[in-house]
Amino acid sequence: MCGEIQLGHLSARKPLQKTTATVKTKRKLPHFTCDSAPTSSQSRWQLLQHVPLAVISHRPIHPYKVVAMAERTPASTSHSRNKHTNRLAAEHSPYLLQHAHNPVDWFAWGEEAFAEARKRDVPIFLSSQNLFLLSDSLCHVMEVESFEDEGVAKLLNDWFVSIKVDREERPDVDKVYMTYVQALYGGGGWPLSVFLSPDLKPLMGGTYFPPEDKYGRPGFKTILRKVKDAWDKKRDMLAQSGAFAIEQLSEALSASASSNKLPDELPQNALRLCAEQLSKSYDSRFGGFGSAPKFPRPVEIQMMLYHSKKLEDTGKSGEASEGQKMVLFTLQCMAKGGIHDHVGGGFHRYSVDERWHVPHFEKMLYDQGQLANVYLDAFSLTKDVFYSYICRDILDYLRRDMIGPGGEIFSAEDADSAETEGATRKKEGAFYVWTSKEVEDILGEHAILFKEHYYLKPTGNCDLSRMSDPHNEFKGKNVLIELNDSSASASKLGMPLEKYLNILGECRRKLFDVRSKRPRPHLDDKVIVSWNGLVISSFARASKILKSEAESAIFNFPVVGSDRKEYTEVAESAASFIRRHLYDEQTHRLQHSFRNGPSKAPGFLDDYAFLISGLLDLYEFGSGTKWLVWAIELQNTQDELFLDREGGGYFNTTGEDPSVLLRVKEDHDGAEPSGNSVSVINLVRLASIVAGSKSDYYRQNAEHSLAVFETRLKDMAMAVPLMCCAADMLSVPSRKHVVLVGHKSSVDFENMLAAAHASYDLNKTVIHIDPADTEEMDFWEEHNSNNASMARNNFSADKVVALVCQNFSCSPPVTDPISLENLLLEKPSSTA
């Protein structure tokens, strides 16, 4: 989020505040995230007049005011683009390329820039964000106001070496300096603006700076002059401060475990505490946890569903029902709200209001993958096709709009687009919003029904909350939202529900066809390994879980009712693309991203962890053991590169790049899960697949990793919801195993595999073996000979045999899907 400003230094007397990663300090400190930044009633600008290194923290400017101001700014972008070209023109990142014609003499992050700063003996100005943060108001404003301004550019070019960072391409670099800003001020945001010494130590930092002194805060030009003056006159103090900051952060962020495992009672307590804390923030009117702006944090939904299942398994059905109701109502409100793209499928980033109505319109791949999975989980629990429909809606959107020719899955779509062809200025949501007249002209006789269903009005419908559109940006425009129940509306019209839904589907198709002719939002066609891993998981899982849909289920546009096998193909194609283009078969290492070739950045912890998770799902949901082999290879590499073997846990980077000054053990489960949370779950799953010393090794690493985050799980469980699940999964005495034996090319095998995945249970491992496949049997002989023996002893040429094993005991074999489903629905204690 944009819109806050902090500028300051770290002195030896100023304690660090806690960041989103684990910090080991003697003092208990509050937890902060990048979603917010502090404000202060004390004006500190006066301090900078006398002490150039003082902290600045003024009240935030309202973004809408600044956007209006920026729209009036006469920045001649086309003229600027014709006049200037800088080094960013040679980069692959769409965000960096967007700045290739700024008058600022930008460098990309790398030795060329560092050498230039050393040679000229000047500080570095680092600006970090990503392509689609530009459509977040203040991020966009600073780009227009400052980086396209010739006067600002002259100051930057004369006094600094300026570096642009795409934080999606180099999350490791962004993390270092965002951690610095957060640690000093308790919050942060983007655009991230930090001044560095030539040896890359942070000197001062903040977020948005207006170009001139306005609203009682210093402008960017003033800041540049003050930093230049401080560098010239107080360089030693600055350098000492920067070195001290990195020293303190490095010590704090390399926390080690005090024991090899968590206390026995902590996993259950942390899970319960997290559920209780989230429940207190539940919005019973509009769904969700917390207030506006509302983000669809899937990790919170995952945790609540997992906790509800645990309660149900232990006979606490009343408590389980309460938690499940919160989640299901939240998922319904999100799906009916404007945050969901009713016409084209998929979800926007977040809602600015409490009703999930008016969104920030960008679409991020990591949201789609995670949300598809939680809607799948909701369907598994309820068998309500409403949830499977939304899952298909997301996956079909990805298939139609976000997949490249090689099977790669792109990163995001922008929020902004031109209202008409040839328009020079883009507007947020222009591609997605409608006037009442447009809908009437397109839909004809069904316009009244459609407008009633989606609350469309001639004056515009962004009036449901005072937060939806406080500055009338969407006056006369409508963002589709479902306020009425379809059954009640159909009944009111004396129409069968099926016909009513069919009409809505055909109307959406007509609007989609018209919308397709509008100027499209920009597509970020960068391929990020970690985000592809999240989506590989959802496509693989959907291929089997959706088999439980009723045969009579009817889907309307934008859902196309795909054959579930096509979802498997998408998952396998994405994984194959990564293996071909972003994996070194000799070193077994990943690169982080791809656009016109692999990026310079190596794979980070999230890339390995999320991809391993996706590969495990690919295997468990029916694909071949080759994906399991690759997952094990990647886990070995992950341990080699990122594991702190002495202190426990995983660092986010390899530590091999000297320009990245911090290694962080990330634990915060936010918009994306943390690499450590996902890694622990991966280790639990791998430990249940292989046997012997390798299984013990995986479990010990999982236990040691969790021990690093003991304090966090005790005191701030709500900040680590997926880690709470991971800790509980590891504490389960005996994980349930489903072993399927038979020919995998048969229809019976598909049906039995779908039955194995029909019920929601994250403490279950599904293994499938074809004894006629020599390569497969060799794998199991090497990694778990018990599974190989079980396959040989239970093989039948004309049947698929299933066994459910737990607590060192297996059920009698079953050979039909219904029997297997019933067996898996039994309470854990009665399965053994």
mmCIF file of N, CA, C and O in Angstrom, residues 480-524:
data_model
loop_
_atom_site.group_PDB
_atom_site.id
_atom_site.type_symbol
_atom_site.label_atom_id
_atom_site.label_comp_id
_atom_site.label_asym_id
_atom_site.label_seq_id
_atom_site.Cartn_x
_atom_site.Cartn_y
_atom_site.Cartn_z
ATOM 1 N N LEU A 480 -20.373 -4.595 -10.680
ATOM 2 C CA LEU A 480 -21.355 -5.658 -10.438
ATOM 3 C C LEU A 480 -21.228 -6.237 -9.036
ATOM 4 O O LEU A 480 -20.125 -6.561 -8.587
ATOM 5 N N ILE A 481 -22.355 -6.348 -8.333
ATOM 6 C CA ILE A 481 -22.415 -6.975 -7.025
ATOM 7 C C ILE A 481 -23.777 -7.645 -6.883
ATOM 8 O O ILE A 481 -24.797 -7.099 -7.312
ATOM 9 N N GLU A 482 -23.789 -8.844 -6.340
ATOM 10 C CA GLU A 482 -25.044 -9.578 -6.130
ATOM 11 C C GLU A 482 -25.559 -9.312 -4.716
ATOM 12 O O GLU A 482 -24.934 -9.716 -3.736
ATOM 13 N N LEU A 483 -26.686 -8.632 -4.636
ATOM 14 C CA LEU A 483 -27.292 -8.347 -3.332
ATOM 15 C C LEU A 483 -28.511 -9.230 -3.051
ATOM 16 O O LEU A 483 -28.944 -9.347 -1.903
ATOM 17 N N ASN A 484 -29.045 -9.851 -4.085
ATOM 18 C CA ASN A 484 -30.271 -10.646 -3.926
ATOM 19 C C ASN A 484 -29.991 -12.125 -4.147
ATOM 20 O O ASN A 484 -29.101 -12.506 -4.921
ATOM 21 N N ASP A 485 -30.756 -12.949 -3.480
ATOM 22 C CA ASP A 485 -30.652 -14.393 -3.644
ATOM 23 C C ASP A 485 -31.287 -14.806 -4.976
ATOM 24 O O ASP A 485 -32.399 -14.368 -5.318
ATOM 25 N N SER A 486 -30.587 -15.643 -5.740
ATOM 26 C CA SER A 486 -31.070 -16.035 -7.067
ATOM 27 C C SER A 486 -32.403 -16.768 -6.997
ATOM 28 O O SER A 486 -33.299 -16.539 -7.822
ATOM 29 N N SER A 487 -32.556 -17.647 -6.029
ATOM 30 C CA SER A 487 -33.801 -18.410 -5.907
ATOM 31 C C SER A 487 -34.979 -17.490 -5.644
ATOM 32 O O SER A 487 -36.050 -17.638 -6.250
ATOM 33 N N ALA A 488 -34.785 -16.534 -4.730
ATOM 34 C CA ALA A 488 -35.862 -15.600 -4.405
ATOM 35 C C ALA A 488 -36.198 -14.732 -5.623
ATOM 36 O O ALA A 488 -37.379 -14.466 -5.905
ATOM 37 N N SER A 489 -35.164 -14.294 -6.343
ATOM 38 C CA SER A 489 -35.405 -13.445 -7.524
ATOM 39 C C SER A 489 -36.143 -14.220 -8.609
ATOM 40 O O SER A 489 -37.070 -13.693 -9.244
ATOM 41 N N ALA A 490 -35.743 -15.478 -8.827
ATOM 42 C CA ALA A 490 -36.422 -16.293 -9.828
ATOM 43 C C ALA A 490 -37.876 -16.533 -9.439
ATOM 44 O O ALA A 490 -38.786 -16.442 -10.280
ATOM 45 N N SER A 491 -38.083 -16.812 -8.160
ATOM 46 C CA SER A 491 -39.455 -17.049 -7.673
ATOM 47 C C SER A 491 -40.320 -15.803 -7.836
ATOM 48 O O SER A 491 -41.484 -15.883 -8.231
ATOM 49 N N LYS A 492 -39.731 -14.661 -7.551
ATOM 50 C CA LYS A 492 -40.454 -13.397 -7.681
ATOM 51 C C LYS A 492 -40.903 -13.154 -9.119
ATOM 52 O O LYS A 492 -41.974 -12.595 -9.377
ATOM 53 N N LEU A 493 -40.097 -13.622 -10.070
ATOM 54 C CA LEU A 493 -40.433 -13.465 -11.483
ATOM 55 C C LEU A 493 -41.277 -14.614 -12.026
ATOM 56 O O LEU A 493 -41.625 -14.625 -13.213
ATOM 57 N N GLY A 494 -41.552 -15.604 -11.152
ATOM 58 C CA GLY A 494 -42.309 -16.776 -11.593
ATOM 59 C C GLY A 494 -41.545 -17.596 -12.611
ATOM 60 O O GLY A 494 -42.124 -18.153 -13.552
ATOM 61 N N MET A 495 -40.248 -17.696 -12.422
ATOM 62 C CA MET A 495 -39.368 -18.327 -13.397
ATOM 63 C C MET A 495 -38.605 -19.471 -12.727
ATOM 64 O O MET A 495 -38.169 -19.335 -11.578
ATOM 65 N N PRO A 496 -38.435 -20.594 -13.402
ATOM 66 C CA PRO A 496 -37.590 -21.660 -12.834
ATOM 67 C C PRO A 496 -36.173 -21.143 -12.587
ATOM 68 O O PRO A 496 -35.647 -20.348 -13.375
ATOM 69 N N LEU A 497 -35.571 -21.589 -11.501
ATOM 70 C CA LEU A 497 -34.237 -21.119 -11.142
ATOM 71 C C LEU A 497 -33.230 -21.392 -12.256
ATOM 72 O O LEU A 497 -32.392 -20.536 -12.576
ATOM 73 N N GLU A 498 -33.314 -22.558 -12.877
ATOM 74 C CA GLU A 498 -32.357 -22.901 -13.925
ATOM 75 C C GLU A 498 -32.427 -21.911 -15.080
ATOM 76 O O GLU A 498 -31.408 -21.482 -15.616
ATOM 77 N N LYS A 499 -33.661 -21.520 -15.453
ATOM 78 C CA LYS A 499 -33.815 -20.555 -16.539
ATOM 79 C C LYS A 499 -33.246 -19.194 -16.133
ATOM 80 O O LYS A 499 -32.578 -18.518 -16.934
ATOM 81 N N TYR A 500 -33.499 -18.794 -14.891
ATOM 82 C CA TYR A 500 -32.996 -17.510 -14.382
ATOM 83 C C TYR A 500 -31.468 -17.472 -14.455
ATOM 84 O O TYR A 500 -30.873 -16.499 -14.936
ATOM 85 N N LEU A 501 -30.822 -18.555 -14.018
ATOM 86 C CA LEU A 501 -29.365 -18.620 -14.034
ATOM 87 C C LEU A 501 -28.825 -18.657 -15.461
ATOM 88 O O LEU A 501 -27.763 -18.082 -15.755
ATOM 89 N N ASN A 502 -29.543 -19.327 -16.341
ATOM 90 C CA ASN A 502 -29.128 -19.365 -17.748
ATOM 91 C C ASN A 502 -29.158 -17.976 -18.377
ATOM 92 O O ASN A 502 -28.255 -17.599 -19.144
ATOM 93 N N ILE A 503 -30.188 -17.212 -18.045
ATOM 94 C CA ILE A 503 -30.293 -15.846 -18.575
ATOM 95 C C ILE A 503 -29.121 -15.003 -18.082
ATOM 96 O O ILE A 503 -28.483 -14.267 -18.852
ATOM 97 N N LEU A 504 -28.823 -15.112 -16.774
ATOM 98 C CA LEU A 504 -27.691 -14.361 -16.229
ATOM 99 C C LEU A 504 -26.392 -14.754 -16.937
ATOM 100 O O LEU A 504 -25.565 -13.898 -17.267
ATOM 101 N N GLY A 505 -26.219 -16.048 -17.175
ATOM 102 C CA GLY A 505 -25.010 -16.514 -17.854
ATOM 103 C C GLY A 505 -24.897 -15.963 -19.264
ATOM 104 O O GLY A 505 -23.808 -15.529 -19.692
ATOM 105 N N GLU A 506 -25.992 -15.969 -20.007
ATOM 106 C CA GLU A 506 -25.964 -15.436 -21.363
ATOM 107 C C GLU A 506 -25.723 -13.925 -21.359
ATOM 108 O O GLU A 506 -25.032 -13.394 -22.236
ATOM 109 N N CYS A 507 -26.278 -13.242 -20.373
ATOM 110 C CA CYS A 507 -26.027 -11.802 -20.256
ATOM 111 C C CYS A 507 -24.549 -11.536 -19.980
ATOM 112 O O CYS A 507 -23.946 -10.625 -20.577
ATOM 113 N N ARG A 508 -23.965 -12.314 -19.090
ATOM 114 C CA ARG A 508 -22.531 -12.136 -18.797
ATOM 115 C C ARG A 508 -21.687 -12.405 -20.037
ATOM 116 O O ARG A 508 -20.696 -11.708 -20.282
ATOM 117 N N ARG A 509 -22.096 -13.385 -20.820
ATOM 118 C CA ARG A 509 -21.349 -13.685 -22.047
ATOM 119 C C ARG A 509 -21.408 -12.501 -23.022
ATOM 120 O O ARG A 509 -20.395 -12.134 -23.638
ATOM 121 N N LYS A 510 -22.579 -11.892 -23.168
ATOM 122 C CA LYS A 510 -22.707 -10.739 -24.060
ATOM 123 C C LYS A 510 -21.854 -9.563 -23.581
ATOM 124 O O LYS A 510 -21.193 -8.889 -24.378
ATOM 125 N N LEU A 511 -21.873 -9.327 -22.267
ATOM 126 C CA LEU A 511 -21.041 -8.256 -21.729
ATOM 127 C C LEU A 511 -19.555 -8.567 -21.916
ATOM 128 O O LEU A 511 -18.751 -7.677 -22.220
ATOM 129 N N PHE A 512 -19.199 -9.829 -21.744
ATOM 130 C CA PHE A 512 -17.811 -10.243 -21.935
ATOM 131 C C PHE A 512 -17.361 -9.966 -23.373
ATOM 132 O O PHE A 512 -16.256 -9.460 -23.598
ATOM 133 N N ASP A 513 -18.218 -10.288 -24.337
ATOM 134 C CA ASP A 513 -17.867 -10.066 -25.738
ATOM 135 C C ASP A 513 -17.645 -8.584 -26.028
ATOM 136 O O ASP A 513 -16.715 -8.204 -26.743
ATOM 137 N N VAL A 514 -18.494 -7.744 -25.453
ATOM 138 C CA VAL A 514 -18.330 -6.298 -25.642
ATOM 139 C C VAL A 514 -17.077 -5.814 -24.917
ATOM 140 O O VAL A 514 -16.292 -5.019 -25.450
ATOM 141 N N ARG A 515 -16.905 -6.291 -23.694
ATOM 142 C CA ARG A 515 -15.746 -5.875 -22.898
ATOM 143 C C ARG A 515 -14.433 -6.251 -23.582
ATOM 144 O O ARG A 515 -13.427 -5.539 -23.471
ATOM 145 N N SER A 516 -14.440 -7.372 -24.281
ATOM 146 C CA SER A 516 -13.220 -7.845 -24.951
ATOM 147 C C SER A 516 -12.741 -6.881 -26.022
ATOM 148 O O SER A 516 -11.571 -6.921 -26.428
ATOM 149 N N LYS A 517 -13.645 -6.012 -26.497
ATOM 150 C CA LYS A 517 -13.266 -5.037 -27.517
ATOM 151 C C LYS A 517 -12.718 -3.742 -26.901
ATOM 152 O O LYS A 517 -12.234 -2.869 -27.618
ATOM 153 N N ARG A 518 -12.814 -3.621 -25.582
ATOM 154 C CA ARG A 518 -12.263 -2.449 -24.913
ATOM 155 C C ARG A 518 -10.728 -2.560 -24.833
ATOM 156 O O ARG A 518 -10.189 -3.666 -24.900
ATOM 157 N N PRO A 519 -10.028 -1.438 -24.657
ATOM 158 C CA PRO A 519 -8.578 -1.512 -24.399
ATOM 159 C C PRO A 519 -8.332 -2.315 -23.119
ATOM 160 O O PRO A 519 -8.941 -2.030 -22.077
ATOM 161 N N ARG A 520 -7.486 -3.321 -23.199
ATOM 162 C CA ARG A 520 -7.268 -4.225 -22.068
ATOM 163 C C ARG A 520 -6.272 -3.631 -21.072
ATOM 164 O O ARG A 520 -5.362 -2.891 -21.453
ATOM 165 N N PRO A 521 -6.415 -3.994 -19.818
ATOM 166 C CA PRO A 521 -5.352 -3.666 -18.856
ATOM 167 C C PRO A 521 -4.059 -4.352 -19.271
ATOM 168 O O PRO A 521 -4.077 -5.402 -19.922
ATOM 169 N N HIS A 522 -2.971 -3.782 -18.873
ATOM 170 C CA HIS A 522 -1.667 -4.355 -19.227
ATOM 171 C C HIS A 522 -1.495 -5.715 -18.554
ATOM 172 O O HIS A 522 -1.847 -5.911 -17.388
ATOM 173 N N LEU A 523 -0.936 -6.657 -19.296
ATOM 174 C CA LEU A 523 -0.637 -7.991 -18.778
ATOM 175 C C LEU A 523 0.830 -8.047 -18.372
ATOM 176 O O LEU A 523 1.714 -7.747 -19.177
ATOM 177 N N ASP A 524 1.081 -8.409 -17.132
ATOM 178 C CA ASP A 524 2.454 -8.674 -16.705
ATOM 179 C C ASP A 524 2.747 -10.126 -17.039
ATOM 180 O O ASP A 524 2.320 -11.043 -16.326
#
